[in-house]
Short mmCIF file of C-alpha atoms in Angstrom, two decimals:
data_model
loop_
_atom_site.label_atom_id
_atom_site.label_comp_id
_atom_site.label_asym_id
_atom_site.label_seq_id
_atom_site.Cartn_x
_atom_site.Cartn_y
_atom_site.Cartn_z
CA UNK A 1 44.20 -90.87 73.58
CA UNK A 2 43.22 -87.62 74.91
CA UNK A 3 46.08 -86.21 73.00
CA UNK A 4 44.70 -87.35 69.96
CA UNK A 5 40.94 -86.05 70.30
CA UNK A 6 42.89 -82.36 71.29
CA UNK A 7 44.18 -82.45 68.05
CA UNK A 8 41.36 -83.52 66.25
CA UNK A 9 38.97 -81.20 67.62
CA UNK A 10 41.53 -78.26 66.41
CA UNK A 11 41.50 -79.51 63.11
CA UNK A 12 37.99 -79.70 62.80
CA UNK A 13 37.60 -76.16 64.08
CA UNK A 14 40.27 -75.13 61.66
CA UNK A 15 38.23 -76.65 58.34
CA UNK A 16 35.23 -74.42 59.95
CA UNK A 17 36.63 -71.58 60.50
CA UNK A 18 38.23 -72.18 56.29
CA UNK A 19 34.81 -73.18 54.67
CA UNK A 20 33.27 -69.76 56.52
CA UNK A 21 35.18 -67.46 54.95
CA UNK A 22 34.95 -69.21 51.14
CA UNK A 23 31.38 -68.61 51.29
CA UNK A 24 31.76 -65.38 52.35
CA UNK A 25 32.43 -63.48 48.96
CA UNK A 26 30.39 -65.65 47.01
CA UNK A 27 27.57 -64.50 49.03
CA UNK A 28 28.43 -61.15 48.46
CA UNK A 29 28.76 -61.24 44.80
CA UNK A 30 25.58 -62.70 44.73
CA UNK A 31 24.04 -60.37 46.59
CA UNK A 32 25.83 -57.63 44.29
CA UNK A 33 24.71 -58.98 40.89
CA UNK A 34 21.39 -58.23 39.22
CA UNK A 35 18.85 -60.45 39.22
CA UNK A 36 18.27 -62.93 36.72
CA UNK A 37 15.72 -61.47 33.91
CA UNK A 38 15.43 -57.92 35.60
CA UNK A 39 16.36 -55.38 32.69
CA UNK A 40 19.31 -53.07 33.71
CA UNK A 41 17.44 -49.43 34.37
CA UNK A 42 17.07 -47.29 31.67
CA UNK A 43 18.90 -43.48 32.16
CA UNK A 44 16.78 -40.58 32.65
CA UNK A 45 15.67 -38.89 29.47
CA UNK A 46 13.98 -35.91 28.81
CA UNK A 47 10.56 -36.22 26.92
CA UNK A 48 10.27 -36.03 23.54
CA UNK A 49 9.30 -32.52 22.41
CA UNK A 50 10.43 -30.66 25.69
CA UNK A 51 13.22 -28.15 25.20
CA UNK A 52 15.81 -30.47 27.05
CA UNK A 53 15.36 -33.41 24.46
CA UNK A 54 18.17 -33.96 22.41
CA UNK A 55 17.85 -32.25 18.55
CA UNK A 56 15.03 -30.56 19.64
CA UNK A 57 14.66 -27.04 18.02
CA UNK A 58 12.34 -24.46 18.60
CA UNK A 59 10.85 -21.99 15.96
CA UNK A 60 8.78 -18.99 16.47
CA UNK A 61 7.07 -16.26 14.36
CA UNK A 62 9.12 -12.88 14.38
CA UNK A 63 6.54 -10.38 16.52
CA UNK A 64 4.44 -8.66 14.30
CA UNK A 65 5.21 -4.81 14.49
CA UNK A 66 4.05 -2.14 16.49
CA UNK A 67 1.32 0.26 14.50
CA UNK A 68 1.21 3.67 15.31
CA UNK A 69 -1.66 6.29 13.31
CA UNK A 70 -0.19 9.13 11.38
CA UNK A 71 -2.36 12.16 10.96
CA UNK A 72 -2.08 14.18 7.53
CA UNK A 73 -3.63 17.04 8.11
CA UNK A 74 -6.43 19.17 6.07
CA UNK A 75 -5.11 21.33 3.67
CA UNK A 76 -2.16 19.89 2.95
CA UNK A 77 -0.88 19.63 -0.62
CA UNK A 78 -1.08 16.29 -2.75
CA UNK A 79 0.91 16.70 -6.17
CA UNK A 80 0.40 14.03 -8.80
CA UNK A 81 1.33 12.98 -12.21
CA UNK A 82 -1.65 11.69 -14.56
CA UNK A 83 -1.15 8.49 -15.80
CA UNK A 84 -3.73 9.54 -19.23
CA UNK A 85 -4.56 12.54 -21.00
CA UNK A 86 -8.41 14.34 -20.19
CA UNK A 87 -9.85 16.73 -22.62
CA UNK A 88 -13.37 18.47 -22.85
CA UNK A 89 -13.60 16.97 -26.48
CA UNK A 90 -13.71 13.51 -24.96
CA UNK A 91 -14.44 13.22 -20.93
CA UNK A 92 -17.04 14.48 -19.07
CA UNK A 93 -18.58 14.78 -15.81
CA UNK A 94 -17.77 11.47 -13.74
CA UNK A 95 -15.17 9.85 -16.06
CA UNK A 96 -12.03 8.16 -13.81
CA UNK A 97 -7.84 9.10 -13.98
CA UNK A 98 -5.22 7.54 -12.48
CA UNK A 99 -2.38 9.58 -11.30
CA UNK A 100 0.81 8.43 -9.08
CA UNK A 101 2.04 10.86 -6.17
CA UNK A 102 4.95 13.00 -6.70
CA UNK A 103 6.14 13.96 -3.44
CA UNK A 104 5.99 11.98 -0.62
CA UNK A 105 3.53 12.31 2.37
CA UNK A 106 5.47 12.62 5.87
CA UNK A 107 4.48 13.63 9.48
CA UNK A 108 6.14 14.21 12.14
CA UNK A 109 9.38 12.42 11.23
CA UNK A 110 7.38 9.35 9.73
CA UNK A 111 6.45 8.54 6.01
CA UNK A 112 3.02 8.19 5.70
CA UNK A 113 2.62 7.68 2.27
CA UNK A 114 6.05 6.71 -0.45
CA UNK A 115 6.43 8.60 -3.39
CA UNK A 116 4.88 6.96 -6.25
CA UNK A 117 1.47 5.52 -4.76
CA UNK A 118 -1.36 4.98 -6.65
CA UNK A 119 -3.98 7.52 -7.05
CA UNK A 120 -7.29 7.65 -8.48
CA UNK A 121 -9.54 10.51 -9.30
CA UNK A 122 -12.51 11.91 -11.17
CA UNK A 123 -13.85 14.55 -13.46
CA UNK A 124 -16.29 17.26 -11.79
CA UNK A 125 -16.70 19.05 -14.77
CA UNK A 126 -16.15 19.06 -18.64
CA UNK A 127 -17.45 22.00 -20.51
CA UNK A 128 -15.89 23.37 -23.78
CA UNK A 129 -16.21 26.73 -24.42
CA UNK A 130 -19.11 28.36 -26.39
CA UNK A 131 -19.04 29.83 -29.95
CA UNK A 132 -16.57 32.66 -30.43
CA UNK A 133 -17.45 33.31 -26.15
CA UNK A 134 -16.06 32.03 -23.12
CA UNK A 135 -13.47 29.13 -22.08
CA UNK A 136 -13.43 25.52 -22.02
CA UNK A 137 -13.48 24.33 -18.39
CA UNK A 138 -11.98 21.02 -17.32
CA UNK A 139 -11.81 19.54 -13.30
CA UNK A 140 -10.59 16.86 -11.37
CA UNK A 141 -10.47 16.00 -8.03
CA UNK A 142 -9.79 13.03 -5.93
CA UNK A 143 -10.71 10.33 -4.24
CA UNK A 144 -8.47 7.88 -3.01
CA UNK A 145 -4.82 6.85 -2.69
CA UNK A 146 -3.47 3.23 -2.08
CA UNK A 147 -0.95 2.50 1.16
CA UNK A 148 1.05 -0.44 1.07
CA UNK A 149 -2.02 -2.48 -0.95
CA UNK A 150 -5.00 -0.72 1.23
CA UNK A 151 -6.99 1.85 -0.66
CA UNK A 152 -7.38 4.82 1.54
CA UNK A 153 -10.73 7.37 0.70
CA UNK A 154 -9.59 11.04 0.73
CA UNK A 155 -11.71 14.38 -0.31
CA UNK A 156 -9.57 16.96 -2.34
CA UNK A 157 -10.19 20.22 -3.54
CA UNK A 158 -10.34 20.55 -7.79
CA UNK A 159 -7.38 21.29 -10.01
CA UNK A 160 -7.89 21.48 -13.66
CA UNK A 161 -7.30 23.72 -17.24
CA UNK A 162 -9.08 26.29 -18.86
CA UNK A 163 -9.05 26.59 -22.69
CA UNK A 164 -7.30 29.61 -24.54
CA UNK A 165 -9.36 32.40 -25.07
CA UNK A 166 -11.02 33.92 -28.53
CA UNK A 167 -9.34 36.28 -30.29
CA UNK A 168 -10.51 39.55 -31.13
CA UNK A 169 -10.99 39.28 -35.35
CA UNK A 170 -12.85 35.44 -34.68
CA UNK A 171 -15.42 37.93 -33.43
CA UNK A 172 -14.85 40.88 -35.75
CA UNK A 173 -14.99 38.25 -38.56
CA UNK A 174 -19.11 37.98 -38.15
CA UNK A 175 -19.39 41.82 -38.40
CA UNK A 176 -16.76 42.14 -41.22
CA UNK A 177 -18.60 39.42 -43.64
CA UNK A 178 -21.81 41.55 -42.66
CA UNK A 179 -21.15 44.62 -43.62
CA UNK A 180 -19.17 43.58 -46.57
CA UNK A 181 -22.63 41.32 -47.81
CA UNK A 182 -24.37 44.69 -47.27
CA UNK A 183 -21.95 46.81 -49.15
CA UNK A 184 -22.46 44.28 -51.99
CA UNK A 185 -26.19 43.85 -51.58
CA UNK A 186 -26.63 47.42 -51.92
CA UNK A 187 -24.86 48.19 -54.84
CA UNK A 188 -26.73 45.36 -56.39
CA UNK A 189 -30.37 46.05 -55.25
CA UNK A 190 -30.48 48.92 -53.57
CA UNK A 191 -31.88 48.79 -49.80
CA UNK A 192 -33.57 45.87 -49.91
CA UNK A 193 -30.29 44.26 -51.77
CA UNK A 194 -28.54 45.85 -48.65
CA UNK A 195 -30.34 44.11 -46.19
CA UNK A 196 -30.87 40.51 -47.82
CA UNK A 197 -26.74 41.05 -48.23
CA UNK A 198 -25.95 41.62 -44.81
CA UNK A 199 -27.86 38.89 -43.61
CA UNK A 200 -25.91 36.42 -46.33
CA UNK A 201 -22.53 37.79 -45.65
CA UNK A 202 -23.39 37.62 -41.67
CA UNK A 203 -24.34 33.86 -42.16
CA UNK A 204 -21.00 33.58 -44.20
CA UNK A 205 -18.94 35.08 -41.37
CA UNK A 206 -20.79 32.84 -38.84
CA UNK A 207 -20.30 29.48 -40.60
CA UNK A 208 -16.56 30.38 -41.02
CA UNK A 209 -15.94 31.07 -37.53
CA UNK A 210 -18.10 28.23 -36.09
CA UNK A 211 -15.51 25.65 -38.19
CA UNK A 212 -12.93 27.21 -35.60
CA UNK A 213 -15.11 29.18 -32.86
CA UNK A 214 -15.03 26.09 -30.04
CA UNK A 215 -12.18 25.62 -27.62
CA UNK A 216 -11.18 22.38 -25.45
CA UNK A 217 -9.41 21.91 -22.44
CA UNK A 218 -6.76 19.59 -21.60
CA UNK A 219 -4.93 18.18 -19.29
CA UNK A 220 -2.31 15.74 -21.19
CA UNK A 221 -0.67 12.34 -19.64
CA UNK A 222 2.03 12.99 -17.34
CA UNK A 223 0.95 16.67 -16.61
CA UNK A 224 1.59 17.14 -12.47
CA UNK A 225 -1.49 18.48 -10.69
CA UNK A 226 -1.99 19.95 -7.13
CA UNK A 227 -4.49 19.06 -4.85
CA UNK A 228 -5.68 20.36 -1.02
CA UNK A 229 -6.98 17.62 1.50
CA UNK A 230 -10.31 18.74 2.46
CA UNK A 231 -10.38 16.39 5.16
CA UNK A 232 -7.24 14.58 7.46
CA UNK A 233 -5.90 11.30 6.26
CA UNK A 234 -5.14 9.02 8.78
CA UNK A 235 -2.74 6.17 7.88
CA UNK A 236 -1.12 3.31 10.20
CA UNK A 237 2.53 2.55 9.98
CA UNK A 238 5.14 1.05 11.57
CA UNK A 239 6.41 2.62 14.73
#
């Protein structure tokens, strides 16, 4: 009898010991798996628009240059082409030109102003010449050039033409047809004859030269002109 309850005590300690470590790893796979409805948590992502987001690009405006001032100084030469002719017969005093530069403008190793900017100008004076005396005078100057679509004021000295002068037998012309009316006048009617002919042959001399006794100036389209600055001409460019 006592036999028996020895050996049923064992066995009963044995099926303990056996249902122990079954439960074991269930436990621990329970305690392992996520819980029921939880949502699995989500990886770490960068923000949309920060540089680390995936795709993202970034764009920037190219920096805008560095401007540094470029001094022409006065008294330096400006030579232009007219874009129109000017004459004495047709322009006067205040009347507008365009020109283009010729040469370009450069300072101290930098290029101020290109070749071929626009230039605009005036007339300062427009005077033909008188009957059988003096020249036809025509002046420009001017007063402003354009820089990369900015119109810049400058002050120039004047450049211009003179007519050709008279010659000699315009002028001996008058006195000729006078003393040839007197010469006729004369032998006609005597002294009085002499002097009405003078007068008629000087009045015929006169008329003939005044058809021819006035002379223009010109300055044609495309003639190249020189100007001084009167004043510096300051113009920012690029460094």
């Amino acid at each position: 009898m006592r036999a028996e309850l020895v050996i049923l005590t064992g066995l009963s300690l044995l099926l303990l010991g056996c249902g122990s470590k079954g439960t074991e790893p269930a436990q621990s796979a329970a305690a392992s798996a996520p819980e029921a409805g939880r949502p699995d948590p989500m990886p770490a992502t960068a923000q949309p628009g920060s540089a680390e987001a995936p795709g993202a690009t970034q764009t920037s405006d190219p920096p805008a240059p560095e401007m540094v001032e470029v001094v022409i100084p006065k008294g330096t030469a400006l030579r232009v082409r007219t874009v129109q002719a000017l004459s004495t017969a047709s322009n006067g005093a205040g009347d507008r030109f365009e020109a283009v530069l010729v040469s370009p403008l450069v300072q101290g190793g930098r290029m101020a102003v290109p070749r071929g900017a626009a230039v605009s100008g005036h007339v300062t004076e427009a005077r033909p010449s008188g009957r059988l005396r003096g020249r036809g005078q025509l002046s420009v100057t001017l007063d402003s050039i354009e820089v990369d679509g900015r119109r810049h004021t400058i002050e120039t000295g004047s450049a211009g033409r003179v007519s050709e002068a008279h010659k000699k037998r315009n002028v001996a012309f008058i006195g000729g047809g006078a003393g040839l009316g007197a010469l006729i006048g004369g032998i006609v009617g005597g002294g009085k004859g002499a002097a009405i002919g003078a007068g008629a042959g000087a009045g015929a001399g006169t008329a003939g030269a005044a058809a021819t006794g006035v002379k223009h100036a010109r300055i044609g389209s495309e003639s190249v002109l020189s100007f001084k600055l009167r004043e510096p001409l300051r113009i920012m460019v690029p460094e």
